[in-house]
PDB file of C-alpha atoms in Angstrom:
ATOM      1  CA  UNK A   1     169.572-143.673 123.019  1.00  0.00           C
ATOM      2  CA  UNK A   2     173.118-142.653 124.167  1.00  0.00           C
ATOM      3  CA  UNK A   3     172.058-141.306 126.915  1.00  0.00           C
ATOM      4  CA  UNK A   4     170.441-143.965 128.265  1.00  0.00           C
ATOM      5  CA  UNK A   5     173.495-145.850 127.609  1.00  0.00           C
ATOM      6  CA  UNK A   6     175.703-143.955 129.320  1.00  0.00           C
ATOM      7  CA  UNK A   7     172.752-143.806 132.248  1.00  0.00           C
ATOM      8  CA  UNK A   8     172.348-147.499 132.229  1.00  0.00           C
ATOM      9  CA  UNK A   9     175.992-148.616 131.957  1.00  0.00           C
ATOM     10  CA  UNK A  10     176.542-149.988 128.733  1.00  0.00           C
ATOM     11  CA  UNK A  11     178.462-147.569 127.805  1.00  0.00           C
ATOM     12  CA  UNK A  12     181.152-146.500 130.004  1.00  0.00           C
ATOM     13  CA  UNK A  13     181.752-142.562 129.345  1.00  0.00           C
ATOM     14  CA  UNK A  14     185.340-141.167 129.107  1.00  0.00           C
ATOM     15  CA  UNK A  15     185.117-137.558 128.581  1.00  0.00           C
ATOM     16  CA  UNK A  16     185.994-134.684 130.544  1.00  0.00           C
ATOM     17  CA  UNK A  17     184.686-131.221 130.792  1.00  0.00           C
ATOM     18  CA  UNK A  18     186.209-128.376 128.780  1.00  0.00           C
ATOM     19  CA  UNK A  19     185.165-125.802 131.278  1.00  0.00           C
ATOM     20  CA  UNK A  20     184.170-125.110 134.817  1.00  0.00           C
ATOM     21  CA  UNK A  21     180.500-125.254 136.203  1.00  0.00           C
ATOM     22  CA  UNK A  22     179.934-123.036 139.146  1.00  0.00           C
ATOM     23  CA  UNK A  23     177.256-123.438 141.356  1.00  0.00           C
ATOM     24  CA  UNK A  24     175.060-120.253 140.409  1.00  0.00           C
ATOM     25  CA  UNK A  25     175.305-117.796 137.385  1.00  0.00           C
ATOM     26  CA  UNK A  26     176.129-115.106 139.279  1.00  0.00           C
ATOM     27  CA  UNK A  27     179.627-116.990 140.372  1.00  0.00           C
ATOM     28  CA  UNK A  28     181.376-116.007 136.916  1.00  0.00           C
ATOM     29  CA  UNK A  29     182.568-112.887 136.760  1.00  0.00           C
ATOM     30  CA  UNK A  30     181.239-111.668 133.362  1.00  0.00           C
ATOM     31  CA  UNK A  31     177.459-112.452 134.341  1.00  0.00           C
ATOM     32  CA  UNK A  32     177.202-108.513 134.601  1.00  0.00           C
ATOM     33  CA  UNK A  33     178.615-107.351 131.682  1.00  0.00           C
ATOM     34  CA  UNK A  34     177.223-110.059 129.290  1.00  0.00           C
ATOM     35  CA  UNK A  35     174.207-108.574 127.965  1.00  0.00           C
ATOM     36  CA  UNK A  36     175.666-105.002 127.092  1.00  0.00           C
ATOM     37  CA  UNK A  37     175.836-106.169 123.566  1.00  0.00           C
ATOM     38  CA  UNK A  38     174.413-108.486 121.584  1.00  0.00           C
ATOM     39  CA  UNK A  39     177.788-108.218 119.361  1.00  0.00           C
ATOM     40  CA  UNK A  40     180.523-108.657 122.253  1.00  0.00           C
ATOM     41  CA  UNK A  41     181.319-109.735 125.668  1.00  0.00           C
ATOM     42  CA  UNK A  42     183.414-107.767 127.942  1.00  0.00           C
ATOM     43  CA  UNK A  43     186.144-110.140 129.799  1.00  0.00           C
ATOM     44  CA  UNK A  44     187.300-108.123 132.388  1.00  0.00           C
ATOM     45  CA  UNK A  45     189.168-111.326 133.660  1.00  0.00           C
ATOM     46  CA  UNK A  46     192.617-110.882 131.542  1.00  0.00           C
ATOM     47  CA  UNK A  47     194.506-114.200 131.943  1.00  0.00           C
ATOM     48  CA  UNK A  48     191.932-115.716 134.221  1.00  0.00           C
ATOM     49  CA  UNK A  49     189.225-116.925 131.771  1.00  0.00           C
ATOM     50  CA  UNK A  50     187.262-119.965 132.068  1.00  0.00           C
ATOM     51  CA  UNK A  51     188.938-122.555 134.528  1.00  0.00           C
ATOM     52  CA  UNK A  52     191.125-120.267 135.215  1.00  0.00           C
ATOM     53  CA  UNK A  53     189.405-117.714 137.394  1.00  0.00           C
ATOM     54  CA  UNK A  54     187.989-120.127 139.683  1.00  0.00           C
ATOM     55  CA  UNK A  55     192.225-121.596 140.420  1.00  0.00           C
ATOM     56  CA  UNK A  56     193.606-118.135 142.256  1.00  0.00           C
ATOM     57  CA  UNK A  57     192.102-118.487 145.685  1.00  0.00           C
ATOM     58  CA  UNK A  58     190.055-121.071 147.669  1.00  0.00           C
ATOM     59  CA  UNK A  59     186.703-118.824 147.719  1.00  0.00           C
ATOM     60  CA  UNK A  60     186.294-118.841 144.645  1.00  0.00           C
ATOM     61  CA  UNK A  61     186.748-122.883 144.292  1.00  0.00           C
ATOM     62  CA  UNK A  62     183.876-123.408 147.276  1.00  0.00           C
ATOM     63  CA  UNK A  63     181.623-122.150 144.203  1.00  0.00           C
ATOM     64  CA  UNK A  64     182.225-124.838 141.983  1.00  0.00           C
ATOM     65  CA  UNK A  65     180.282-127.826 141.370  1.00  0.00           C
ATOM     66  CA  UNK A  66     182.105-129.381 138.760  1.00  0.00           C
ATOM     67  CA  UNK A  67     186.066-128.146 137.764  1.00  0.00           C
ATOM     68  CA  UNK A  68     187.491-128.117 134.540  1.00  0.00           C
ATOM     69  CA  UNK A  69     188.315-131.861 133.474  1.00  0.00           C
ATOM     70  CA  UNK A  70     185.987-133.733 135.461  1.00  0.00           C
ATOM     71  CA  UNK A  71     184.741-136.850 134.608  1.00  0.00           C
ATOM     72  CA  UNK A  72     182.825-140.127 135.630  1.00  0.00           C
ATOM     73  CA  UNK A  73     183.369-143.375 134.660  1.00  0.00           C
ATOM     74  CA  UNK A  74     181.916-146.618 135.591  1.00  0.00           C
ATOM     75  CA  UNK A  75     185.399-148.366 136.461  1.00  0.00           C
ATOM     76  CA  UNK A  76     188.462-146.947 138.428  1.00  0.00           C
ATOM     77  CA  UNK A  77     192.211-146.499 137.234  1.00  0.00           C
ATOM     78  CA  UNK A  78     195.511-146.922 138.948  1.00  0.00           C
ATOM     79  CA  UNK A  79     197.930-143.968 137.629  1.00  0.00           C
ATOM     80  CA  UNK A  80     201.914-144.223 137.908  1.00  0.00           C
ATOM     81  CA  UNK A  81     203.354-141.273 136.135  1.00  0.00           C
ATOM     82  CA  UNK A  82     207.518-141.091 135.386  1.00  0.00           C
ATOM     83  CA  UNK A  83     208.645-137.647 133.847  1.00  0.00           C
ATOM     84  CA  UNK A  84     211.806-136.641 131.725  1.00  0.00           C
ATOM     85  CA  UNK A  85     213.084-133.466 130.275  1.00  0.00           C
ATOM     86  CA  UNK A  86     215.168-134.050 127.355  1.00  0.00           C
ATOM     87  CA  UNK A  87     217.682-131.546 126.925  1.00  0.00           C
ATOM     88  CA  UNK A  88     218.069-132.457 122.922  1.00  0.00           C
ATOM     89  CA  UNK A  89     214.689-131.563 122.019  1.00  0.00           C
ATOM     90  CA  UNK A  90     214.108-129.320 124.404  1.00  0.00           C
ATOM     91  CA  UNK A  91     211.107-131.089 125.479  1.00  0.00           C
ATOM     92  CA  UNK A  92     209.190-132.842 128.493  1.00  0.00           C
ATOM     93  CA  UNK A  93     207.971-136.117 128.377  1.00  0.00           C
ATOM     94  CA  UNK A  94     205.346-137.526 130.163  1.00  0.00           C
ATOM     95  CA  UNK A  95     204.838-141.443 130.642  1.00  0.00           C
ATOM     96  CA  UNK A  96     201.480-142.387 132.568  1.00  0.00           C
ATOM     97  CA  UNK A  97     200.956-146.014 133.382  1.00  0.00           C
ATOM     98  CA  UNK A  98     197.096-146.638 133.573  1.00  0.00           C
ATOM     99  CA  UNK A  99     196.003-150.180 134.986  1.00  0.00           C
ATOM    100  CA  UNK A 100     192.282-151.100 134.815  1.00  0.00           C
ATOM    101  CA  UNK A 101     191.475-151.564 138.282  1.00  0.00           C
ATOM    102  CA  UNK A 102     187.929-151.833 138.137  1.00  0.00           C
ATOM    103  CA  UNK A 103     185.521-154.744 136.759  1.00  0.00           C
ATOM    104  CA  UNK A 104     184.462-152.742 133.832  1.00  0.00           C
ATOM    105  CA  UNK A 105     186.186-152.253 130.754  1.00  0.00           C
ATOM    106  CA  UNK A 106     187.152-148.362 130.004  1.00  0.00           C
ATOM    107  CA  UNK A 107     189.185-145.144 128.828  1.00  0.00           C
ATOM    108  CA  UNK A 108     190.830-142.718 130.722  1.00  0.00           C
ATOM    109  CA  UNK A 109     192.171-138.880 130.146  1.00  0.00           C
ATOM    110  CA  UNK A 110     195.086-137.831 131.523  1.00  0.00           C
ATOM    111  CA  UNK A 111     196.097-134.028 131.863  1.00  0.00           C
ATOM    112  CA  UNK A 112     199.134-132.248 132.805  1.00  0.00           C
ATOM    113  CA  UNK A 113     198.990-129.103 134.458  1.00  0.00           C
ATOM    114  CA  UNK A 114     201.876-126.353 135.094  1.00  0.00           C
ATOM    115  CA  UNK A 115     202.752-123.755 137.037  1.00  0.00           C
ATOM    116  CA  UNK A 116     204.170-120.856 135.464  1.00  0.00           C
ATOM    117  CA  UNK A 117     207.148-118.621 137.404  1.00  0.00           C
ATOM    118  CA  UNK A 118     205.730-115.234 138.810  1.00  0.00           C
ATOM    119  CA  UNK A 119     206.443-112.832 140.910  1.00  0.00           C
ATOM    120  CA  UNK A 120     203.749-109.942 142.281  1.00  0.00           C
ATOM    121  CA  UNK A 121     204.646-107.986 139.395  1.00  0.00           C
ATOM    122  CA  UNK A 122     204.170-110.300 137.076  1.00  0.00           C
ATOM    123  CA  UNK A 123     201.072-112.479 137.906  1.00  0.00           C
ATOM    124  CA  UNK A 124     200.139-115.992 135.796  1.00  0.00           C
ATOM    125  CA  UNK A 125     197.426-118.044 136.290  1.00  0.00           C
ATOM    126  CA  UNK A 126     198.068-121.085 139.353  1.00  0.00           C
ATOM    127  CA  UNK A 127     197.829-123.808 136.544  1.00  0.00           C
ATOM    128  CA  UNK A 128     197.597-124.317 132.801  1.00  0.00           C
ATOM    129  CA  UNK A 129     196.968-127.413 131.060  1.00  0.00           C
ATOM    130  CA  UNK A 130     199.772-128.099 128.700  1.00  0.00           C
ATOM    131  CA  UNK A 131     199.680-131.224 127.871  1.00  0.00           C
ATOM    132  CA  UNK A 132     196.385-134.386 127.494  1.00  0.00           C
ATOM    133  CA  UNK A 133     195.424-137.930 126.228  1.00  0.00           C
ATOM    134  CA  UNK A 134     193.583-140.343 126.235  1.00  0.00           C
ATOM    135  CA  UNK A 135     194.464-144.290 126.447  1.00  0.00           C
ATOM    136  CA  UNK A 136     192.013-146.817 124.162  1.00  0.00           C
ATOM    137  CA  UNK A 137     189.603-148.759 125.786  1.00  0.00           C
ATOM    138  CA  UNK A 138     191.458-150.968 128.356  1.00  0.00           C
ATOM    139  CA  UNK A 139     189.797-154.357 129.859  1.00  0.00           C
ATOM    140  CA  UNK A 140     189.576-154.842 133.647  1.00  0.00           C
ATOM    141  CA  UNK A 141     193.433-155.838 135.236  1.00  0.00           C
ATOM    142  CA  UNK A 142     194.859-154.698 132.396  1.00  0.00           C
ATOM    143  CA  UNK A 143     197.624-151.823 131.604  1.00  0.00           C
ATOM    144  CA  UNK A 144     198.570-149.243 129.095  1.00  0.00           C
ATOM    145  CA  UNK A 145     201.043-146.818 128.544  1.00  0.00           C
ATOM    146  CA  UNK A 146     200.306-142.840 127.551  1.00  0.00           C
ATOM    147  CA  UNK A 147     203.108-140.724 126.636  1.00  0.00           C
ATOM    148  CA  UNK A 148     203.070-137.008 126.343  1.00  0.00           C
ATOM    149  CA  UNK A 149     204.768-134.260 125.494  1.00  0.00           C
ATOM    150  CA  UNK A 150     205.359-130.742 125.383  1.00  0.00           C
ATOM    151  CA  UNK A 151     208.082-128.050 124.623  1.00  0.00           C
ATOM    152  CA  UNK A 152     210.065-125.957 126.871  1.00  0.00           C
ATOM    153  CA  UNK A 153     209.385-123.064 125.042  1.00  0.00           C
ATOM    154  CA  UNK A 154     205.402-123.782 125.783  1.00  0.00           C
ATOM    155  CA  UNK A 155     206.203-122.582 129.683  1.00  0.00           C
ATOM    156  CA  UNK A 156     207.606-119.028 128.069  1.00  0.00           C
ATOM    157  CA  UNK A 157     205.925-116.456 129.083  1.00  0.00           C
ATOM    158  CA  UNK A 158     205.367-112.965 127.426  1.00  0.00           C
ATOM    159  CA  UNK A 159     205.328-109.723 129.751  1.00  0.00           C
ATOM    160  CA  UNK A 160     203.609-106.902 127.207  1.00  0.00           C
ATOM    161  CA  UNK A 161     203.071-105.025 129.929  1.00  0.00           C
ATOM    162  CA  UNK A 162     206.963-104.347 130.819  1.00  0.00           C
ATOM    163  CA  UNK A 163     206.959-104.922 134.229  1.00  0.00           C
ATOM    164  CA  UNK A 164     210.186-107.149 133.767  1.00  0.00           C
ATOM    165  CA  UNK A 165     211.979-105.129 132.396  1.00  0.00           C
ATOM    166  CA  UNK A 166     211.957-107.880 129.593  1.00  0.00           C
ATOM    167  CA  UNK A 167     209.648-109.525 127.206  1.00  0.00           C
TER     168      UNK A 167
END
């Protein structure tokens, strides 16, 4: 039955997905290595797991059909986001004003994504989610306000390999 609510438009979904859907199998790189053992799988990927492998070059995005954090909904949002660092706490906040713009009532999730320094020594992944939320069901023409936040300290990153010259 919730299906066919969803399907039908009662009810007006709000999720997002927690990974990345490529077009075939063969598109993510572990499809050869995954049946060597029933007991592991071998990630040759390092830092680019999931969502991320599919973020480092445009090729590899043509093979997606649906990215990390998609979702449908049955209405459509207007999105004004204002962003402080406060120097106190050492933390970023995030303020997202979400308006209803549509005719039917509904939630919406809103990520924040950063980009980590690097260098060609010292690689990161293009974009990390650090920070998501979700408002409560708003009614058509109507507005609510999100606020998120996350450390300083959550943009650190840690070089075990030594290629810095510093941890």
């Amino acid at each position: 039955n919730a299906i066919a609510d969803v399907l039908t438009g009662d009810v007006n979904p709000s999720g997002r997905l927690t990974d990345t859907w490529a077009r075939l199998i063969e598109h993510y790189p572990t499809t050869t290595t995954f049946k060597e053992s029933p007991d592991y799988v071998r990630y040759s990927e390092g830092l680019f797991v999931g969502y991320r492998y599919f973020e480092d070059d445009e090729e590899k995005q043509q093979k997606i059909v649906f990215p990390f954090g998609h979702g449908l909904s049955y209405t459509q949002f207007s999105i004004q986001n204002s962003a402080i660092f406060n120097e106190e706490l050492q933390e970023f906040i995030i303020t997202s004003n979400v308006t209803n713009i549509g005719e039917k009532s509904g939630k919406q999730v809103i990520q924040v994504y950063a980009e980590k320094p690097q260098n060609e020594k010292f690689i990161k992944v293009k974009r990390e989610l650090v920070a998501f939320g979700k408002t409560n069901e708003i009614p058509p023409n109507y507005r609510t306000t999100l606020t998120m936040r996350f450390k300083l300290k959550d943009l650190a990153s840690y070089d075990d390999t030594g290629v810095t010259g510093n941890k």
